[in-house]
Coordinates of C-alpha atoms in Angstrom, one line a residue:
M1 CA -32.9 -26.3 -2.0
T2 CA -33.0 -24.2 1.1
S3 CA -29.2 -23.6 0.9
A4 CA -29.3 -21.7 -2.4
P5 CA -30.0 -18.1 -0.9
T6 CA -27.1 -18.8 1.5
R7 CA -24.7 -19.9 -1.2
A8 CA -25.4 -17.0 -3.6
P9 CA -23.8 -14.3 -1.4
D10 CA -20.8 -16.8 -0.8
L11 CA -20.4 -17.2 -4.5
R12 CA -20.4 -13.3 -5.0
V13 CA -18.0 -12.9 -2.2
R14 CA -15.7 -15.5 -3.8
R15 CA -15.9 -13.7 -7.2
L16 CA -15.0 -10.4 -5.5
T17 CA -12.0 -11.8 -3.6
T18 CA -10.7 -13.8 -6.6
T19 CA -10.8 -10.7 -8.6
L20 CA -9.1 -8.7 -5.8
Y21 CA -6.3 -11.2 -5.3
G22 CA -5.5 -11.3 -9.0
Y23 CA -5.6 -7.5 -9.2
A24 CA -3.2 -7.2 -6.2
F25 CA -0.8 -9.7 -7.6
L26 CA -0.7 -8.2 -11.1
E27 CA -0.5 -4.7 -9.8
D28 CA 2.8 -5.5 -8.1
F29 CA 4.2 -8.0 -10.6
V30 CA 6.4 -5.4 -12.3
L31 CA 9.7 -6.7 -13.3
L32 CA 11.0 -3.1 -13.5
Y33 CA 10.8 -2.6 -9.7
P34 CA 14.3 -4.2 -8.9
V35 CA 16.0 -2.9 -12.0
Y36 CA 14.7 0.5 -13.0
A37 CA 17.6 2.2 -11.3
L38 CA 19.9 0.3 -13.6
L39 CA 17.9 1.3 -16.6
F40 CA 18.4 5.1 -15.6
S41 CA 22.1 4.6 -14.8
D42 CA 22.8 2.7 -18.1
T43 CA 21.0 5.5 -20.0
G44 CA 23.6 7.9 -18.6
L45 CA 21.6 9.6 -15.9
T46 CA 23.5 11.0 -13.0
V47 CA 22.7 10.3 -9.3
W48 CA 21.1 13.7 -8.9
Q49 CA 18.9 13.2 -12.0
I50 CA 17.8 9.8 -10.6
S51 CA 17.1 11.3 -7.2
S52 CA 15.0 14.0 -8.9
L53 CA 12.8 11.3 -10.6
F54 CA 12.1 9.7 -7.4
A55 CA 11.2 13.1 -5.9
L56 CA 8.8 13.8 -8.9
W57 CA 7.2 10.5 -8.4
S58 CA 6.5 11.2 -4.8
V59 CA 5.2 14.7 -5.4
T60 CA 2.9 13.4 -8.1
G61 CA 1.3 11.0 -5.6
V62 CA 1.1 13.6 -2.9
L63 CA -0.8 16.1 -5.3
L64 CA -3.2 13.6 -6.7
E65 CA -4.0 11.5 -3.7
V66 CA -7.0 13.3 -2.3
P67 CA -8.4 14.6 -5.6
S68 CA -8.3 11.0 -7.0
G69 CA -10.3 9.8 -3.9
V70 CA -12.9 12.6 -4.4
W71 CA -13.1 11.5 -8.0
A72 CA -13.5 7.8 -6.9
D73 CA -16.5 8.8 -4.8
A74 CA -18.0 11.1 -7.4
V75 CA -17.7 8.5 -10.3
S76 CA -17.2 4.8 -10.8
R77 CA -14.5 3.4 -8.5
R78 CA -14.0 0.5 -11.0
L79 CA -13.3 2.9 -13.7
L80 CA -10.3 4.4 -11.7
L81 CA -9.0 0.9 -11.0
W82 CA -9.1 0.2 -14.8
L83 CA -7.6 3.5 -15.8
G84 CA -4.8 3.6 -13.3
P85 CA -2.8 0.5 -14.6
L86 CA -3.3 2.0 -18.2
L87 CA -1.5 5.2 -17.2
T88 CA 1.3 3.2 -15.7
A89 CA 1.6 1.0 -18.8
A90 CA 1.9 4.2 -20.8
G91 CA 4.7 5.4 -18.7
F92 CA 6.7 2.2 -19.0
T93 CA 6.1 2.3 -22.8
L94 CA 7.7 5.6 -22.9
W95 CA 10.7 4.3 -21.0
A96 CA 11.1 1.4 -23.5
L97 CA 10.7 3.4 -26.7
V98 CA 12.6 6.7 -25.9
P99 CA 14.8 6.1 -22.9
S100 CA 15.8 9.6 -21.8
Y101 CA 15.4 11.9 -18.7
G102 CA 12.3 13.6 -20.2
A103 CA 10.7 10.2 -20.9
F104 CA 11.6 8.9 -17.4
A105 CA 10.1 12.0 -15.9
A106 CA 6.9 11.7 -17.9
G107 CA 6.7 8.0 -17.1
F108 CA 7.0 8.6 -13.3
V109 CA 4.2 11.2 -13.5
L110 CA 2.0 8.7 -15.2
W111 CA 3.0 6.0 -12.8
G112 CA 2.3 8.3 -9.8
A113 CA -1.0 9.3 -11.3
G114 CA -2.0 5.6 -11.9
G115 CA -1.1 4.7 -8.3
A116 CA -3.1 7.6 -7.0
L117 CA -6.1 6.7 -8.9
A118 CA -6.2 3.2 -7.3
S119 CA -5.3 4.4 -3.8
G120 CA -8.6 4.8 -1.9
A121 CA -10.8 3.5 -4.7
L122 CA -9.7 -0.1 -4.2
E123 CA -10.4 -0.2 -0.4
A124 CA -13.7 1.7 -0.7
L125 CA -15.0 -0.6 -3.5
V126 CA -14.1 -3.8 -1.6
H127 CA -15.5 -2.7 1.6
D128 CA -18.9 -1.5 0.1
E129 CA -19.3 -4.7 -1.9
L130 CA -18.6 -6.8 1.2
E131 CA -21.0 -4.7 3.1
R132 CA -23.7 -5.2 0.5
L133 CA -23.1 -8.9 0.9
D134 CA -23.3 -8.8 4.6
A135 CA -19.6 -9.8 4.8
A136 CA -17.9 -6.5 5.9
G137 CA -16.6 -8.5 9.0
R138 CA -14.2 -10.3 6.6
Y139 CA -12.6 -7.1 5.3
A140 CA -9.4 -7.3 7.2
R141 CA -8.8 -10.9 6.4
I142 CA -9.5 -10.4 2.7
M143 CA -7.3 -7.3 2.4
G144 CA -4.7 -9.0 4.4
R145 CA -4.5 -11.8 1.8
A146 CA -4.6 -9.3 -1.0
R147 CA -1.6 -7.5 0.5
A148 CA 0.1 -10.9 0.8
A149 CA -0.6 -11.5 -2.8
G150 CA 1.1 -8.2 -3.7
L151 CA 4.2 -9.1 -1.6
V152 CA 4.4 -12.5 -3.3
A153 CA 4.3 -10.7 -6.7
V154 CA 7.1 -8.4 -5.6
M155 CA 9.3 -11.4 -4.7
A156 CA 8.5 -13.2 -7.9
A157 CA 9.3 -10.1 -9.8
M158 CA 12.6 -9.9 -8.1
G159 CA 13.4 -13.5 -9.0
L160 CA 12.4 -13.1 -12.7
A161 CA 13.8 -9.7 -13.4
G162 CA 17.4 -11.0 -13.7
P163 CA 16.8 -13.7 -16.2
V164 CA 14.6 -11.5 -18.3
L165 CA 17.1 -8.7 -18.2
D166 CA 19.9 -11.1 -19.3
R167 CA 17.9 -12.5 -22.2
G168 CA 16.2 -9.4 -23.5
G169 CA 17.7 -6.4 -21.9
H170 CA 15.8 -3.4 -20.6
T171 CA 13.3 -3.5 -23.4
A172 CA 12.2 -7.0 -22.5
V173 CA 11.8 -6.0 -18.9
C174 CA 9.8 -3.0 -19.8
A175 CA 7.5 -5.0 -22.1
A176 CA 6.8 -7.6 -19.4
S177 CA 5.9 -4.7 -17.0
V178 CA 3.5 -3.2 -19.6
L179 CA 1.9 -6.6 -20.1
A180 CA 1.4 -6.9 -16.3
C181 CA -0.3 -3.5 -16.2
L182 CA -2.6 -4.3 -19.1
L183 CA -3.7 -7.6 -17.3
T184 CA -4.2 -5.6 -14.2
A185 CA -6.5 -3.2 -16.1
A186 CA -8.4 -6.2 -17.7
T187 CA -8.8 -7.8 -14.2
A188 CA -10.3 -4.5 -12.9
L189 CA -13.3 -4.9 -15.2
R190 CA -14.3 -8.0 -13.3
F191 CA -14.9 -6.1 -10.1
P192 CA -18.6 -5.8 -9.2
E193 CA -19.9 -2.3 -8.4
H194 CA -23.4 -1.6 -7.3
R195 CA -23.2 1.9 -5.8
T196 CA -24.7 4.8 -7.6
P197 CA -22.3 7.8 -7.8
A198 CA -23.5 11.4 -7.1
T199 CA -24.8 13.1 -10.3
G200 CA -24.9 16.7 -11.6
H201 CA -22.6 19.6 -11.1
R202 CA -22.5 19.0 -7.4
G203 CA -21.3 15.4 -7.8
W204 CA -17.6 16.4 -7.3
T205 CA -18.2 18.4 -4.2
V206 CA -20.6 16.1 -2.3
P207 CA -18.1 13.3 -1.4
L208 CA -15.4 16.0 -0.4
R209 CA -17.8 17.9 1.9
A210 CA -19.3 14.8 3.3
G211 CA -15.9 13.2 4.1
L212 CA -14.6 16.4 5.7
A213 CA -17.8 16.9 7.6
E214 CA -17.6 13.4 9.0
A215 CA -14.1 13.8 10.1
R216 CA -14.9 17.1 11.9
A217 CA -17.9 15.7 13.7
D218 CA -16.6 12.4 14.9
R219 CA -13.3 12.1 17.0
S220 CA -13.1 8.4 16.4
V221 CA -12.9 9.0 12.6
R222 CA -10.2 11.5 13.0
G223 CA -8.3 9.1 15.2
A224 CA -8.7 6.3 12.6
L225 CA -7.4 8.7 9.9
L226 CA -4.3 9.5 12.0
L227 CA -3.8 5.9 12.9
V228 CA -3.2 4.8 9.2
P229 CA 0.0 6.9 8.6
A230 CA 1.1 6.4 12.1
V231 CA 1.2 2.7 11.5
G232 CA 2.1 2.4 7.8
A233 CA 4.5 5.4 7.1
V234 CA 7.6 4.5 9.3
W235 CA 8.0 0.8 8.4
G236 CA 7.1 1.5 4.8
A237 CA 10.0 4.0 4.6
L238 CA 12.4 1.7 6.5
D239 CA 11.8 -1.0 3.9
E240 CA 13.9 1.1 1.4
Y241 CA 16.9 0.7 3.7
T242 CA 16.6 -2.9 4.6
P243 CA 19.4 -3.9 2.1
L244 CA 21.8 -1.6 3.8
L245 CA 20.8 -2.9 7.2
V246 CA 21.3 -6.5 6.1
R247 CA 24.7 -5.7 4.5
D248 CA 25.9 -4.0 7.8
T249 CA 25.3 -7.4 9.7
G250 CA 28.6 -8.5 7.8
V251 CA 27.2 -10.9 5.3
A252 CA 28.4 -11.2 1.8
D253 CA 26.6 -9.1 -0.9
E254 CA 25.3 -12.3 -2.6
T255 CA 23.7 -13.2 0.7
V256 CA 21.7 -10.0 1.0
P257 CA 18.8 -11.0 -1.3
Y258 CA 18.2 -14.2 0.6
L259 CA 18.0 -12.4 4.0
L260 CA 15.7 -9.8 2.3
L261 CA 13.4 -12.6 1.3
L262 CA 13.3 -13.6 5.0
I263 CA 12.1 -10.2 5.9
W264 CA 9.4 -10.1 3.1
A265 CA 8.4 -13.5 4.2
G266 CA 7.7 -12.1 7.6
A267 CA 5.6 -9.2 6.1
T268 CA 3.6 -11.7 4.1
A269 CA 2.8 -13.9 7.0
G270 CA 1.6 -10.7 8.7
S271 CA -0.8 -10.0 5.9
L272 CA -2.1 -13.5 6.0
L273 CA -2.7 -13.4 9.8
A274 CA -4.4 -10.0 9.7
G275 CA -7.7 -11.5 9.6
E276 CA -7.2 -13.2 13.0
G277 CA -6.0 -9.9 14.4
E278 CA -9.3 -8.2 13.6
R279 CA -10.6 -9.7 16.9
L280 CA -8.1 -7.5 18.8
G281 CA -9.5 -4.4 20.3
A282 CA -7.6 -1.2 20.8
N283 CA -5.6 -2.7 23.6
G284 CA -4.6 -5.8 21.5
L285 CA -3.6 -3.6 18.5
A286 CA -1.5 -1.5 20.9
A287 CA 0.2 -4.7 22.2
L288 CA 0.9 -5.7 18.7
L289 CA 2.5 -2.5 17.8
A290 CA 4.6 -2.4 20.9
C291 CA 5.9 -5.9 20.5
A292 CA 6.7 -5.2 16.8
G293 CA 8.5 -2.0 17.8
L294 CA 10.5 -3.8 20.5
A295 CA 11.4 -6.6 18.1
L296 CA 12.6 -4.1 15.6
A297 CA 14.8 -2.3 18.0
V298 CA 16.3 -5.5 19.5
G299 CA 16.7 -7.2 16.1
T300 CA 18.5 -4.4 14.5
L301 CA 20.8 -3.4 17.5
A302 CA 21.9 -7.0 17.6
G303 CA 23.8 -6.3 14.4
T304 CA 23.8 -10.1 13.4
P305 CA 22.2 -12.0 10.7
A306 CA 20.2 -14.0 13.4
G307 CA 18.8 -10.6 14.6
L308 CA 17.1 -10.2 11.2
V309 CA 14.5 -12.9 12.3
L310 CA 13.2 -10.4 14.9
V311 CA 13.2 -7.8 12.2
A312 CA 11.1 -10.2 10.0
L313 CA 8.7 -10.6 12.9
A314 CA 8.5 -6.9 13.4
F315 CA 7.7 -6.3 9.7
G316 CA 5.0 -9.1 10.1
G317 CA 3.5 -7.2 12.9
F318 CA 3.6 -3.9 11.2
Q319 CA 2.0 -5.3 8.1
A320 CA -0.8 -6.8 10.1
A321 CA -1.3 -3.5 12.0
T322 CA -1.4 -1.7 8.6
V323 CA -4.2 -3.9 7.5
L324 CA -6.1 -3.5 10.8
A325 CA -5.7 0.3 10.7
D326 CA -7.2 0.4 7.3
A327 CA -10.1 -1.9 8.4
R328 CA -10.6 0.4 11.5
L329 CA -11.0 3.4 9.2
Q330 CA -13.4 1.6 6.9
R331 CA -15.7 0.6 9.7
R332 CA -15.9 4.2 10.9
V333 CA -16.6 6.1 7.7
G334 CA -19.7 6.3 5.6
D335 CA -20.1 5.3 1.9
T336 CA -20.4 8.8 0.4
G337 CA -16.9 10.0 1.3
R338 CA -15.2 6.6 1.9
A339 CA -12.7 6.8 -1.0
T340 CA -12.0 10.5 -0.1
L341 CA -11.2 9.9 3.5
T342 CA -9.1 6.7 2.6
S343 CA -7.1 8.8 0.2
L344 CA -6.7 11.5 2.9
A345 CA -5.2 8.9 5.1
G346 CA -3.0 7.9 2.2
L347 CA -1.8 11.5 1.8
G348 CA -0.9 11.5 5.5
T349 CA 1.1 8.3 4.9
E350 CA 3.0 9.9 2.0
L351 CA 3.9 13.0 3.9
A352 CA 5.0 11.0 7.0
T353 CA 7.1 8.8 4.9
V354 CA 9.0 11.8 3.3
A355 CA 9.6 13.0 6.9
V356 CA 11.0 9.6 7.9
F357 CA 13.3 9.7 4.8
G358 CA 14.6 13.0 6.1
G359 CA 15.0 11.9 9.6
Y360 CA 16.8 8.7 8.5
A361 CA 19.3 10.6 6.5
L362 CA 20.0 12.9 9.5
I363 CA 20.6 9.9 11.9
T364 CA 22.8 7.9 9.5
T365 CA 25.0 10.9 9.0
H366 CA 26.8 9.9 12.3
S367 CA 25.3 6.6 13.2
P368 CA 24.9 3.1 11.6
H369 CA 21.8 1.9 10.0
S370 CA 21.0 -0.2 13.0
T371 CA 20.7 2.9 15.2
A372 CA 18.4 4.6 12.8
F373 CA 16.1 1.5 12.7
A374 CA 16.0 1.4 16.4
V375 CA 15.2 5.1 16.8
F376 CA 12.2 4.6 14.5
A377 CA 10.8 1.8 16.6
V378 CA 10.0 4.5 19.2
P379 CA 7.1 6.0 17.2
Y380 CA 5.3 2.6 17.5
L381 CA 5.7 2.6 21.2
V382 CA 4.1 6.1 21.2
T383 CA 1.3 5.0 19.0
A384 CA 0.6 2.0 21.2
S385 CA 0.5 4.3 24.3
L386 CA -1.9 6.7 22.6
L387 CA -4.2 3.8 21.5
I388 CA -4.6 2.7 25.2
L389 CA -5.0 6.2 26.5
T390 CA -7.7 7.1 23.9
R391 CA -9.5 3.7 24.3
P392 CA -12.7 5.2 25.9
L393 CA -13.4 7.1 22.7
R394 CA -16.4 5.6 20.9
S395 CA -17.9 6.1 17.5
P396 CA -21.6 7.2 17.3
R397 CA -22.2 4.1 15.4
G398 CA -21.0 2.0 18.4
V399 CA -18.0 0.8 16.4
P400 CA -15.3 -0.6 18.8

């Protein structure tokens, strides 16, 4: 009889986490991921046109990142998590019905807008609901598992895309991707949300002003904002080049996907272990980043398939650190501007990622991919050093 009050919060946490894991899996279970470049090419697009589509996708995300975060703080965050996948589904539907450059461009704008709506809103909703249930200390572990669910979905989509493409062509792949988006939107409706958004004509400005004021007033908040892109941008950009890195080790092309799965498995393990890493202080996080950076440099410079084991370990460390950096930010910010500041950190990640793309292109003009990967291990050593040097900084809330 006396255990009922204790069990009720646990049941509500379980409902929240089950919904989150399902949402994270379905959001990334998009069969178009590994084959959309083939769709564009088969439609007759040139490499320049395909590159311009990717640029449009990135620009859309950059422009909408912060406004979507402000909107998430001003209205229902669950509403944005429902609306985002519907926009993405509309984009994929365009691709299936009228495959052309214009339709692809409109689809990428819708996809970028859908992703921006969920960015910031998801983290803010989950943290606030956990805090209401006195379970905010589980945030890193829960979000780590959610990221792992997303990675598993990506790998599953990679495995299923080929057979679906063989049987039904690009139309079947688009239809499966639209279905995944619709299921994601349906899952979003199961998220609990107990906050009361700001109302009236000032509702839109309150979260933005509150978030910016908090960042100006608290150095630890500014540090947490900078840490998110410092940790997530570099390895997130390098991930796009891992197939080229793997092929440069001398393996046959048909072996490349299996070695990529090894690297993704490392990232997935890092997500699952992020909860354990939450016990780490600033020095522990710095050590994690330094070790991962060294593993990346040594593994890539080895130039052998065996060296990719170290790359997998490095990506696991980076993935865990990314989750921990997000948890660090959520602990430091207040509820009013939580999604706004999370989206601001996401904007920093987007801009830093574009910079890494440019730097990578410059390095590989005269050097192999392994050299570029090793060079981009250096920012992690710098970030680790800065974490140690700024360790005495404390949040007014006493957050470590």
